[in-house]
mmCIF file of C-alpha atoms and ligand atoms in Angstrom:
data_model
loop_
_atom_site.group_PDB
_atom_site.id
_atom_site.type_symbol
_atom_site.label_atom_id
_atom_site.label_comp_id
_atom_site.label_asym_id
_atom_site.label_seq_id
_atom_site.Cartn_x
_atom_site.Cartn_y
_atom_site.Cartn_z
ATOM 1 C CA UNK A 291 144.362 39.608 95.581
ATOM 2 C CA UNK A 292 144.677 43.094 97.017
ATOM 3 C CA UNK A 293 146.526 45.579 95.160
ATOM 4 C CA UNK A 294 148.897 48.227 97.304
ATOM 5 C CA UNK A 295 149.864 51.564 95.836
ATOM 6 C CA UNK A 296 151.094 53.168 99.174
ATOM 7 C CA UNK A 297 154.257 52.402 101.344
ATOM 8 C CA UNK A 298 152.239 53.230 104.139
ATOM 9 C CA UNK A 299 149.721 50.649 103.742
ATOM 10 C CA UNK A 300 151.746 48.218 102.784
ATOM 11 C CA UNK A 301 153.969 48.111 105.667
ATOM 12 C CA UNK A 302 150.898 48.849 107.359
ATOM 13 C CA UNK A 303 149.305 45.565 105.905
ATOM 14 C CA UNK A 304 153.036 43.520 106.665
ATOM 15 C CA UNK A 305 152.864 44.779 110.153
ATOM 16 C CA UNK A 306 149.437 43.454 111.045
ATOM 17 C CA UNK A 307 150.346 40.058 109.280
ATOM 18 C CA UNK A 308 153.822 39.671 111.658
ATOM 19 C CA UNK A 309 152.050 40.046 114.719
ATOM 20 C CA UNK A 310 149.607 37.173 114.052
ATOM 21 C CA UNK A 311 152.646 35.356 113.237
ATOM 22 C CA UNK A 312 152.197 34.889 109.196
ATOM 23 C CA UNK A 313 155.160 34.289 107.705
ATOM 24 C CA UNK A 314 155.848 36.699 104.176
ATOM 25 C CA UNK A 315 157.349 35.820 101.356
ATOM 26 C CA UNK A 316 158.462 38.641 98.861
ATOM 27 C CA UNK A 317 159.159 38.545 94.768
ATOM 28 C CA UNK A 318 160.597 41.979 93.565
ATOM 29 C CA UNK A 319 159.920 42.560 89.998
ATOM 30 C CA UNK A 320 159.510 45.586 87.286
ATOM 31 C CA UNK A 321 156.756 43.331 85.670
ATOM 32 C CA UNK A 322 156.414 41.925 82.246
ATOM 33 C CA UNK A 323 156.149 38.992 84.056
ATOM 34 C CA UNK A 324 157.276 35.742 82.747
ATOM 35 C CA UNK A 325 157.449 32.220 83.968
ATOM 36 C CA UNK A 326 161.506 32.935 85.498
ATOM 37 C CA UNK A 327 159.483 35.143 87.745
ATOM 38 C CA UNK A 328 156.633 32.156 88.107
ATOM 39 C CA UNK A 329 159.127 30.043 89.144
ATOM 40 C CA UNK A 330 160.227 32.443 91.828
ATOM 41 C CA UNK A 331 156.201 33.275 92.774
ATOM 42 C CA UNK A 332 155.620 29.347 93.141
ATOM 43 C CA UNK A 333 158.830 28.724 95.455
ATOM 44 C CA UNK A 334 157.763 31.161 97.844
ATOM 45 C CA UNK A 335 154.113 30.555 97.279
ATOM 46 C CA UNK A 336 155.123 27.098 99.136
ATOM 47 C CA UNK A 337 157.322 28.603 101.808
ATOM 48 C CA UNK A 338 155.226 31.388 103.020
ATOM 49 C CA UNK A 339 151.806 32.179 104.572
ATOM 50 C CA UNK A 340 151.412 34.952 102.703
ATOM 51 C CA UNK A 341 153.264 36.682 99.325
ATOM 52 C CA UNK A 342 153.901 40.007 98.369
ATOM 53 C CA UNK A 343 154.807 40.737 94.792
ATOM 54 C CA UNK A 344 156.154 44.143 93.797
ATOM 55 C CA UNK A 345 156.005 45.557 89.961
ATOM 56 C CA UNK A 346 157.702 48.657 90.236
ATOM 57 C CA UNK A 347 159.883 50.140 87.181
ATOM 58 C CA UNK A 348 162.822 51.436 89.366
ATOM 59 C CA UNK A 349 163.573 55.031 87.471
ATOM 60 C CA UNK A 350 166.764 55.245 89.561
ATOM 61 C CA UNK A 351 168.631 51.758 88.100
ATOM 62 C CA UNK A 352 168.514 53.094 84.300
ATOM 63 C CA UNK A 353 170.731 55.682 83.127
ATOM 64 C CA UNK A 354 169.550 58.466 81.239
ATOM 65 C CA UNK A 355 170.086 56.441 78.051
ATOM 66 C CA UNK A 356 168.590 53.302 78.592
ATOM 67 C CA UNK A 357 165.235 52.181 78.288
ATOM 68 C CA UNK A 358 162.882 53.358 80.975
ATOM 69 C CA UNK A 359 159.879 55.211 79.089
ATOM 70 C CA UNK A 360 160.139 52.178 76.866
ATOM 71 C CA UNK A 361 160.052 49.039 79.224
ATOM 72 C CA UNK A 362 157.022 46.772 78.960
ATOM 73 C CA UNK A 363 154.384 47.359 81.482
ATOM 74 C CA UNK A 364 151.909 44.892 80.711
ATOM 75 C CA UNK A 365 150.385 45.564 83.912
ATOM 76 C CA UNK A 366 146.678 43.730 83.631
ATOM 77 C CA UNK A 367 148.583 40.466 82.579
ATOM 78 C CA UNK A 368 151.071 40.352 85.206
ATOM 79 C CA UNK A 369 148.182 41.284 87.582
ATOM 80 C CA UNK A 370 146.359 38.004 85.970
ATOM 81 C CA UNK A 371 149.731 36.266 86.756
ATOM 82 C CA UNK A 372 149.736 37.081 90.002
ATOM 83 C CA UNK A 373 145.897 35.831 90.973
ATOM 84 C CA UNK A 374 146.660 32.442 89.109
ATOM 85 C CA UNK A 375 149.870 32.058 91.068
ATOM 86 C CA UNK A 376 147.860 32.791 94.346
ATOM 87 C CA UNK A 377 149.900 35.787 94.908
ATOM 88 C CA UNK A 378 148.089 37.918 98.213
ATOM 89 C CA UNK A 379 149.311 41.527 97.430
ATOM 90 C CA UNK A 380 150.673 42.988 94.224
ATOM 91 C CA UNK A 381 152.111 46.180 95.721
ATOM 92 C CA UNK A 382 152.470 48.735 92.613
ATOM 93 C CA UNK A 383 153.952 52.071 94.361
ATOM 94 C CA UNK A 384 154.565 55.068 91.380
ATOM 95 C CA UNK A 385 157.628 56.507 91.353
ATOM 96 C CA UNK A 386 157.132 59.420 93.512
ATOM 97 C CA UNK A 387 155.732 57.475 96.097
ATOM 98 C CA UNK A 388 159.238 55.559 96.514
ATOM 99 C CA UNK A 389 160.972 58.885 96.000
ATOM 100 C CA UNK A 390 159.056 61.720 97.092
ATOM 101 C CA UNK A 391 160.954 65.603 97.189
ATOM 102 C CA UNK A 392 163.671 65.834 98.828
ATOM 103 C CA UNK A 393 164.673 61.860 99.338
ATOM 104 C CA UNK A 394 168.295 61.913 99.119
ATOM 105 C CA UNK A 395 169.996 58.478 100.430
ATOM 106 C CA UNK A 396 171.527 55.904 98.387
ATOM 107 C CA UNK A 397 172.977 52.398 99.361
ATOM 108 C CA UNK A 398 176.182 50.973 97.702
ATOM 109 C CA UNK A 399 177.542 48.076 97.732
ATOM 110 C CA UNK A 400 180.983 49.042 95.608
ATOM 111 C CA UNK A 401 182.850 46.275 95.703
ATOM 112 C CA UNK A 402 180.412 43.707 94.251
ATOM 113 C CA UNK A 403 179.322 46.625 91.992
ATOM 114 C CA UNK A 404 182.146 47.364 90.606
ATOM 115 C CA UNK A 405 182.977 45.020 87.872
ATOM 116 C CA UNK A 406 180.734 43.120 84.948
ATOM 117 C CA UNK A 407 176.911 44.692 84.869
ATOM 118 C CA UNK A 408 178.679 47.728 87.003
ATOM 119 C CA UNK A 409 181.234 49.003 84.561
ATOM 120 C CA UNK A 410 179.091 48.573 81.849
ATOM 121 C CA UNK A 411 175.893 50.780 83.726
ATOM 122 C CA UNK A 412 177.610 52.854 86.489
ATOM 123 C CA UNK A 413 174.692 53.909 88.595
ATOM 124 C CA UNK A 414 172.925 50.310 88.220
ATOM 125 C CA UNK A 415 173.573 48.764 91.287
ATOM 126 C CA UNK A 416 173.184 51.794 93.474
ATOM 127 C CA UNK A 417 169.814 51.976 92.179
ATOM 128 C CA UNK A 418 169.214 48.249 92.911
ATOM 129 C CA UNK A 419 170.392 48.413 96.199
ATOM 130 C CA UNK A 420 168.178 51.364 97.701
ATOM 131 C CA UNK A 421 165.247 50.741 96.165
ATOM 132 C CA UNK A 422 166.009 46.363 97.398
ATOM 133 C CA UNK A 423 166.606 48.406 101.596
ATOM 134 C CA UNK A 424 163.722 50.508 100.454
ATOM 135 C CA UNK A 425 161.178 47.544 99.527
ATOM 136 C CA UNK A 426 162.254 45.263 102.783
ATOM 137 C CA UNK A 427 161.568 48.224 105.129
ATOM 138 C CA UNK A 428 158.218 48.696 103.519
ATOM 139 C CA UNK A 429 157.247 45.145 102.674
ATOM 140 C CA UNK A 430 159.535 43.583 105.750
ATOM 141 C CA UNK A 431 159.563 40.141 104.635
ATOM 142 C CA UNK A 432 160.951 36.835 105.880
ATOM 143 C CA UNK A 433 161.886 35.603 102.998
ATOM 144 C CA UNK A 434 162.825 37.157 99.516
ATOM 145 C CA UNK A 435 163.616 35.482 96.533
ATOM 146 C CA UNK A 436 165.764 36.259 93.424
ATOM 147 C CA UNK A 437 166.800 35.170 90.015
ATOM 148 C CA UNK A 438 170.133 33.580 88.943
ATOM 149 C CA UNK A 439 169.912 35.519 86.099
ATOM 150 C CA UNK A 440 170.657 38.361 87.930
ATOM 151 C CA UNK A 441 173.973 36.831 88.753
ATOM 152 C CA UNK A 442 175.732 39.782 90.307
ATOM 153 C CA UNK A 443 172.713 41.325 91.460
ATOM 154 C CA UNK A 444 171.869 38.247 93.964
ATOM 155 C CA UNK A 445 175.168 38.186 95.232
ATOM 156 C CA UNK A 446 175.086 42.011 95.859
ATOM 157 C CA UNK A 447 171.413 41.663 97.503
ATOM 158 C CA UNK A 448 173.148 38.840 100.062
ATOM 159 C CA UNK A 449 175.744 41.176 100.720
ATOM 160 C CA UNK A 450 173.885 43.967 101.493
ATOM 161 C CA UNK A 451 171.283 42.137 103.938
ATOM 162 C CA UNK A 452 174.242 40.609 105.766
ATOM 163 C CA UNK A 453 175.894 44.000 106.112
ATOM 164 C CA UNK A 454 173.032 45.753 106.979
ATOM 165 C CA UNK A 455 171.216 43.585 109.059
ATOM 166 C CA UNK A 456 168.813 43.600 107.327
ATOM 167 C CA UNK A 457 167.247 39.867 108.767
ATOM 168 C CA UNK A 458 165.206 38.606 105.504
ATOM 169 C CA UNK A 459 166.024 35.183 104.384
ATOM 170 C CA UNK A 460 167.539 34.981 100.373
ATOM 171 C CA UNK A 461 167.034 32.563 98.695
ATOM 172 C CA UNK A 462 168.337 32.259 94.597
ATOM 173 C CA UNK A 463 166.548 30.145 92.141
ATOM 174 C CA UNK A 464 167.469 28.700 88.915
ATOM 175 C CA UNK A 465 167.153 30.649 85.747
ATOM 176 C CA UNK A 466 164.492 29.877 83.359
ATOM 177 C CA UNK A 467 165.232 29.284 80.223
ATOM 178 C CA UNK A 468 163.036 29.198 76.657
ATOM 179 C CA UNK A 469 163.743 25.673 74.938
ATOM 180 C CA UNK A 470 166.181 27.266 73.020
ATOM 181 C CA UNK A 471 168.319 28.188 75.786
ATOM 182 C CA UNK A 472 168.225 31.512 75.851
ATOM 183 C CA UNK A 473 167.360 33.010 79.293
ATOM 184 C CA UNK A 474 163.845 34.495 79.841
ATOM 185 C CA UNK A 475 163.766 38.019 80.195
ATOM 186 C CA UNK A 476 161.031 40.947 79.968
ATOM 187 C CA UNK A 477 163.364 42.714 77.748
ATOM 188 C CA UNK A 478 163.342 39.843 74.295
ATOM 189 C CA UNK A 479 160.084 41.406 73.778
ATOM 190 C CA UNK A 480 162.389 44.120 72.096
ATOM 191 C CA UNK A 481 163.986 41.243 70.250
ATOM 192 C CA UNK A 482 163.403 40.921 66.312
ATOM 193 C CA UNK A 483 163.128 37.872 64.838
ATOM 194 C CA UNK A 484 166.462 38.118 63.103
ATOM 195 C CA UNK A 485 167.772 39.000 66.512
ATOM 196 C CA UNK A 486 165.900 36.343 68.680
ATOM 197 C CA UNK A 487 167.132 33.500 66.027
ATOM 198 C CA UNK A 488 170.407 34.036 67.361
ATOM 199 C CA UNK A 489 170.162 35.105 70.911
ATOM 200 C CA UNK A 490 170.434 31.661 71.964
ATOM 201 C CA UNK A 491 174.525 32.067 71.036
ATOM 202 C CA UNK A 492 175.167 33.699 74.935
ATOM 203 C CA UNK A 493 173.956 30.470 76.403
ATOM 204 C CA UNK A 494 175.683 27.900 74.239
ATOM 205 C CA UNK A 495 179.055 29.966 74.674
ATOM 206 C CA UNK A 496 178.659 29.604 78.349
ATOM 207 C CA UNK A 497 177.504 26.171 78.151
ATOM 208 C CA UNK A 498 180.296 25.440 75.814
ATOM 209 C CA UNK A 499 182.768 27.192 78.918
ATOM 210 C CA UNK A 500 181.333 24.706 80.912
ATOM 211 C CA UNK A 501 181.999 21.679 79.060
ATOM 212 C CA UNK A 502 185.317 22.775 78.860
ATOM 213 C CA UNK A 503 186.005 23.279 82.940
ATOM 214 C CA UNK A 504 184.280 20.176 83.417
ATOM 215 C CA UNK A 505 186.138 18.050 81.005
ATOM 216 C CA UNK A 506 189.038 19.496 83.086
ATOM 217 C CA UNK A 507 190.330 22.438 80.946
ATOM 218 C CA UNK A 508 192.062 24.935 83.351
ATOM 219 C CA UNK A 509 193.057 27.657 81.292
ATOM 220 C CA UNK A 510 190.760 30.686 81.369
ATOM 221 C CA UNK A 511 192.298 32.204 78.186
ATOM 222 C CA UNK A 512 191.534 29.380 76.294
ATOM 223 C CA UNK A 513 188.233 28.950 77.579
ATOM 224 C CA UNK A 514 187.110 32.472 77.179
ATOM 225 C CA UNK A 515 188.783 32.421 73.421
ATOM 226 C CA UNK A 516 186.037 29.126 72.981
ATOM 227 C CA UNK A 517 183.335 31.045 74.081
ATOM 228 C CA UNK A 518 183.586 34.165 72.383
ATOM 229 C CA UNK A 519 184.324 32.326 69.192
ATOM 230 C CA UNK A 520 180.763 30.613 69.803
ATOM 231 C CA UNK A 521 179.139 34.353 70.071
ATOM 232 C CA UNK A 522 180.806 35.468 66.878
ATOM 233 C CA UNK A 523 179.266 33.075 64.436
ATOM 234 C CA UNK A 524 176.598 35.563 64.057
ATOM 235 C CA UNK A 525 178.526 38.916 63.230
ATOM 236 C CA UNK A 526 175.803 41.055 64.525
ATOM 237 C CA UNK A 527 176.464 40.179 68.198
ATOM 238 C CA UNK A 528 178.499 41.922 69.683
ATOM 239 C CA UNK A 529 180.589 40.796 73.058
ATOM 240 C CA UNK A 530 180.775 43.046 76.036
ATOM 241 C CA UNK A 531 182.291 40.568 78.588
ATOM 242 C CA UNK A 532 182.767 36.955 78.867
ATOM 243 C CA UNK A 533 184.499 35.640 82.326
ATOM 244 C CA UNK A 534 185.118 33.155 84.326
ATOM 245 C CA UNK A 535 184.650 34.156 87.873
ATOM 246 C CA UNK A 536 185.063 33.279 91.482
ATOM 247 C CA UNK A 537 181.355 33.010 92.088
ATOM 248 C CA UNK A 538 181.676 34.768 95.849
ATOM 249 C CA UNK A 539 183.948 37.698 94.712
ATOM 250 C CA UNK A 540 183.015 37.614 91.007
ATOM 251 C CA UNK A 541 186.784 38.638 90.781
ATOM 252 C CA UNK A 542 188.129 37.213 87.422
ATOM 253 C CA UNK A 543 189.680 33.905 87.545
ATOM 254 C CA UNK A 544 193.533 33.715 85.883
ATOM 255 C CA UNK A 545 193.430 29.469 86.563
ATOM 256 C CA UNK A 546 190.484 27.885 86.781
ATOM 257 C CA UNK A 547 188.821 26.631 90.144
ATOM 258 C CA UNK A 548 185.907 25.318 90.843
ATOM 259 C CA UNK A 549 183.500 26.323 91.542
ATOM 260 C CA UNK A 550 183.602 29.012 89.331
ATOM 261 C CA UNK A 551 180.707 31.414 87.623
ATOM 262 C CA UNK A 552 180.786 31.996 83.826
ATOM 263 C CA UNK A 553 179.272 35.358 83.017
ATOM 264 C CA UNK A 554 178.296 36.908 79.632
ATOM 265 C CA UNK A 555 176.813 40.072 78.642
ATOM 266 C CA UNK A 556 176.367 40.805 74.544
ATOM 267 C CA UNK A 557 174.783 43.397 72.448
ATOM 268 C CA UNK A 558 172.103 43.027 70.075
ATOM 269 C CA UNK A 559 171.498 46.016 68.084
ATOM 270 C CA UNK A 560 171.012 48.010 70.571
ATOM 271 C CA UNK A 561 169.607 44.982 73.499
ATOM 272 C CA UNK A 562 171.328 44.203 76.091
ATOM 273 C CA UNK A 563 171.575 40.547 76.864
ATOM 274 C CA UNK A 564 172.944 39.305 80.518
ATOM 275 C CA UNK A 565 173.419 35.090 81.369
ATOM 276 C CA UNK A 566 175.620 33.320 83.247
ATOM 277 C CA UNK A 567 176.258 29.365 84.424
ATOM 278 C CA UNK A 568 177.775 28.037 87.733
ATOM 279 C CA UNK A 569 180.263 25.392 87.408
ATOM 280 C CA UNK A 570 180.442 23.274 90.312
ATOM 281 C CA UNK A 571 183.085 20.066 90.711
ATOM 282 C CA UNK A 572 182.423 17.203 92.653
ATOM 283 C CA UNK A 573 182.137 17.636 96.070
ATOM 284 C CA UNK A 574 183.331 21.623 95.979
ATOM 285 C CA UNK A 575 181.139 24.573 97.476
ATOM 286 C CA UNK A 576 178.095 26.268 95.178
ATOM 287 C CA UNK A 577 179.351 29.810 94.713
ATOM 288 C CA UNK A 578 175.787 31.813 95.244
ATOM 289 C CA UNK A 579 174.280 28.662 96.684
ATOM 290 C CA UNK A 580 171.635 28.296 93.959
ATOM 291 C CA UNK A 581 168.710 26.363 95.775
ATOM 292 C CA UNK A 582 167.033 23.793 93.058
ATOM 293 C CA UNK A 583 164.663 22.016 96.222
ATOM 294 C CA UNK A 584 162.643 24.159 98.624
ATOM 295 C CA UNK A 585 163.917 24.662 102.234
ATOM 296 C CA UNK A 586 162.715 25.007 105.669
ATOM 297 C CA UNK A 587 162.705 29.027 106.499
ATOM 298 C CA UNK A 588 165.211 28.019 109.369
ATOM 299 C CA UNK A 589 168.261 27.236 107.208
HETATM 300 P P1 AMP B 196 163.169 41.893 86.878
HETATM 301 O O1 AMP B 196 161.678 42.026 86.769
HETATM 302 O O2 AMP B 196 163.852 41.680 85.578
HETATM 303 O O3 AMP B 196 163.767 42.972 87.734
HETATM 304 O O4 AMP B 196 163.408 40.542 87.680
HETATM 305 C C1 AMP B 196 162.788 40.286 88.907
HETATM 306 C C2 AMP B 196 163.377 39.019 89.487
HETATM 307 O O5 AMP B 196 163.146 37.934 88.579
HETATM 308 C C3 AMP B 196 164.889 39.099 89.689
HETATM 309 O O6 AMP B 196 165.236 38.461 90.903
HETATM 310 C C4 AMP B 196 165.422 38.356 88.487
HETATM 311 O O7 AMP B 196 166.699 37.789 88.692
HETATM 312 C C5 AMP B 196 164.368 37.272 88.327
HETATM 313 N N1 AMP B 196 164.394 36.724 86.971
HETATM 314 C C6 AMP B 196 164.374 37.405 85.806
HETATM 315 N N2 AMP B 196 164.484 36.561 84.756
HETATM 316 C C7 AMP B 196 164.587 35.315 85.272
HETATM 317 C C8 AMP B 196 164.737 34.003 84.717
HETATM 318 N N3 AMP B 196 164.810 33.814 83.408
HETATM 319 N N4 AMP B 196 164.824 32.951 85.559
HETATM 320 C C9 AMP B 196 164.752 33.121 86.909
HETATM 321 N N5 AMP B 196 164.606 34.344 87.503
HETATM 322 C C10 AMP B 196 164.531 35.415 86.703
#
């Protein structure tokens, strides 16, 4: 496995790759990699010729207050990850390589961005965005994959590489989940064990949201009453949104119709937890089309 520190010899290395006609596949990660990003290595693994991972801590998605010095950068492990999983390039650019003096653009996407993960971290998305147009130009993939997880994120990245052009295939896994339910994510780490016991509440009060559409419940009050009732069992969570969404728009839903997206976001001390589940009925469309079987590059 090579690893790639430069933007110029990465594209550089992309570049030469294309013209002998090798299809790339590309994971973008900040690292701490766990098996929700294994899941998204292996998919592409099987796609593509060749696979670019990126671990890069993007400084310009955290605000000022949130966690960047303190985010887990476990980097000889998820290097270890990345040989077992076959991975050809772990590019690792520092932070002045992506934004050198004087870099000044930023790409928005401020409809998608504006509710749910947006309100709650204004300069979030923006940050996602350019540094996602930054790593396609430099990595210039055919096909990129991203987590469920990152609900409103995936559905911002397809928006953006439809509006821009941008001509790499996305494709949205499943999330992984521990056994417990709760969603895997680099930052539990920061979890106590108090904390982690009841972390699993976000997914059961989404799950429990889902049982309810499904059994044919159409009343988004009531359903978002049930599942914040579910988080506050444990008095030391604390809710910062639970909604039922139309999974394209992620506009709230008044009546219920599927398909729909149930999103959640709590506080944990001072963690941030982010899930969501699609509801699909019968026969309706998939909202962020959430690929479960692996598809021809074509589709
Ligand atoms: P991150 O390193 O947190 O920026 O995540 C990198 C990619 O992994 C994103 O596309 C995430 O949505 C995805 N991801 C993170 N956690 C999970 C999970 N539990 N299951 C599936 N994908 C995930």
């Amino acid at each position: 496995m090579k690893i790639i520190r430069t933007t110029r010899s990465m594209a550089a290395w992309s570049e030469r790759l294309r013209r002998e006609g090798v299809t790339i596949g590309f994971v973008p990660t900040m690292g701490a990699l766990h098996d929700g990003h294994r899941s998204l290595i292996r998919a592409a693994r099987l796609r593509c010729d060749a696979l670019v991972v990126s671990i890069f801590v993007n400084p310009a998605q955290f605000s000022p207050t949130e966690d960047l010095s303190a985010y887990p950068r476990p980097i000889a492990r998820d290097r270890a990850l990345c040989r077992e999983e076959g991975v050809d390039v772990c590019f690792e650019p520092t932070a002045l390589t992506m934004y050198p003096e004087g870099f000044q653009t930023t790409v928005t996407v401020p409809v998608l961005a504006r509710r749910w993960e947006g309100e709650a971290r204004p300069h979030h998305f923006a940050g996602v965005a350019t540094v996602v147009t930054k790593l396609f130009g430099i990595v210039h993939p055919h096909l990129a994959l991203f987590g469920q997880k990152d609900y409103q994120q995936a559905a911002l990245v397809r928006q953006l590489v439809g509006d821009l052009n941008l001509g790499v295939t996305i494709q949205v896994r499943p999330t992984v989940r521990e056994q417990d339910g709760l969603a895997m994510s680099s930052r539990n780490v920061y979890l106590s064990t108090d904390e982690r016991r009841i972390a699993p509440l976000l997914s059961q009060a989404l799950q429990a949201g889902k049982q309810m559409i499904v059994g044919g419940m159409l009343d988004v009050a009531a359903i978002e009453r049930v599942m914040r009732q579910t988080i506050e069992q444990a008095p030391t969570i604390h809710v910062e949104y639970l909604a039922v969404c139309d999974p394209d728009s992620l506009e709230p839903l008044s009546v219920v119709s599927a398909p729909a997206v149930l999103l959640g976001a709590v506080r944990i001390g001072s963690i941030r937890l982010i899930d969501n589940l699609l509801v699909k009925l019968p026969g309706g469309k998939s909202g962020l089309r959430v690929e479960r079987g692996i598809k021809p590059l074509t589709d």
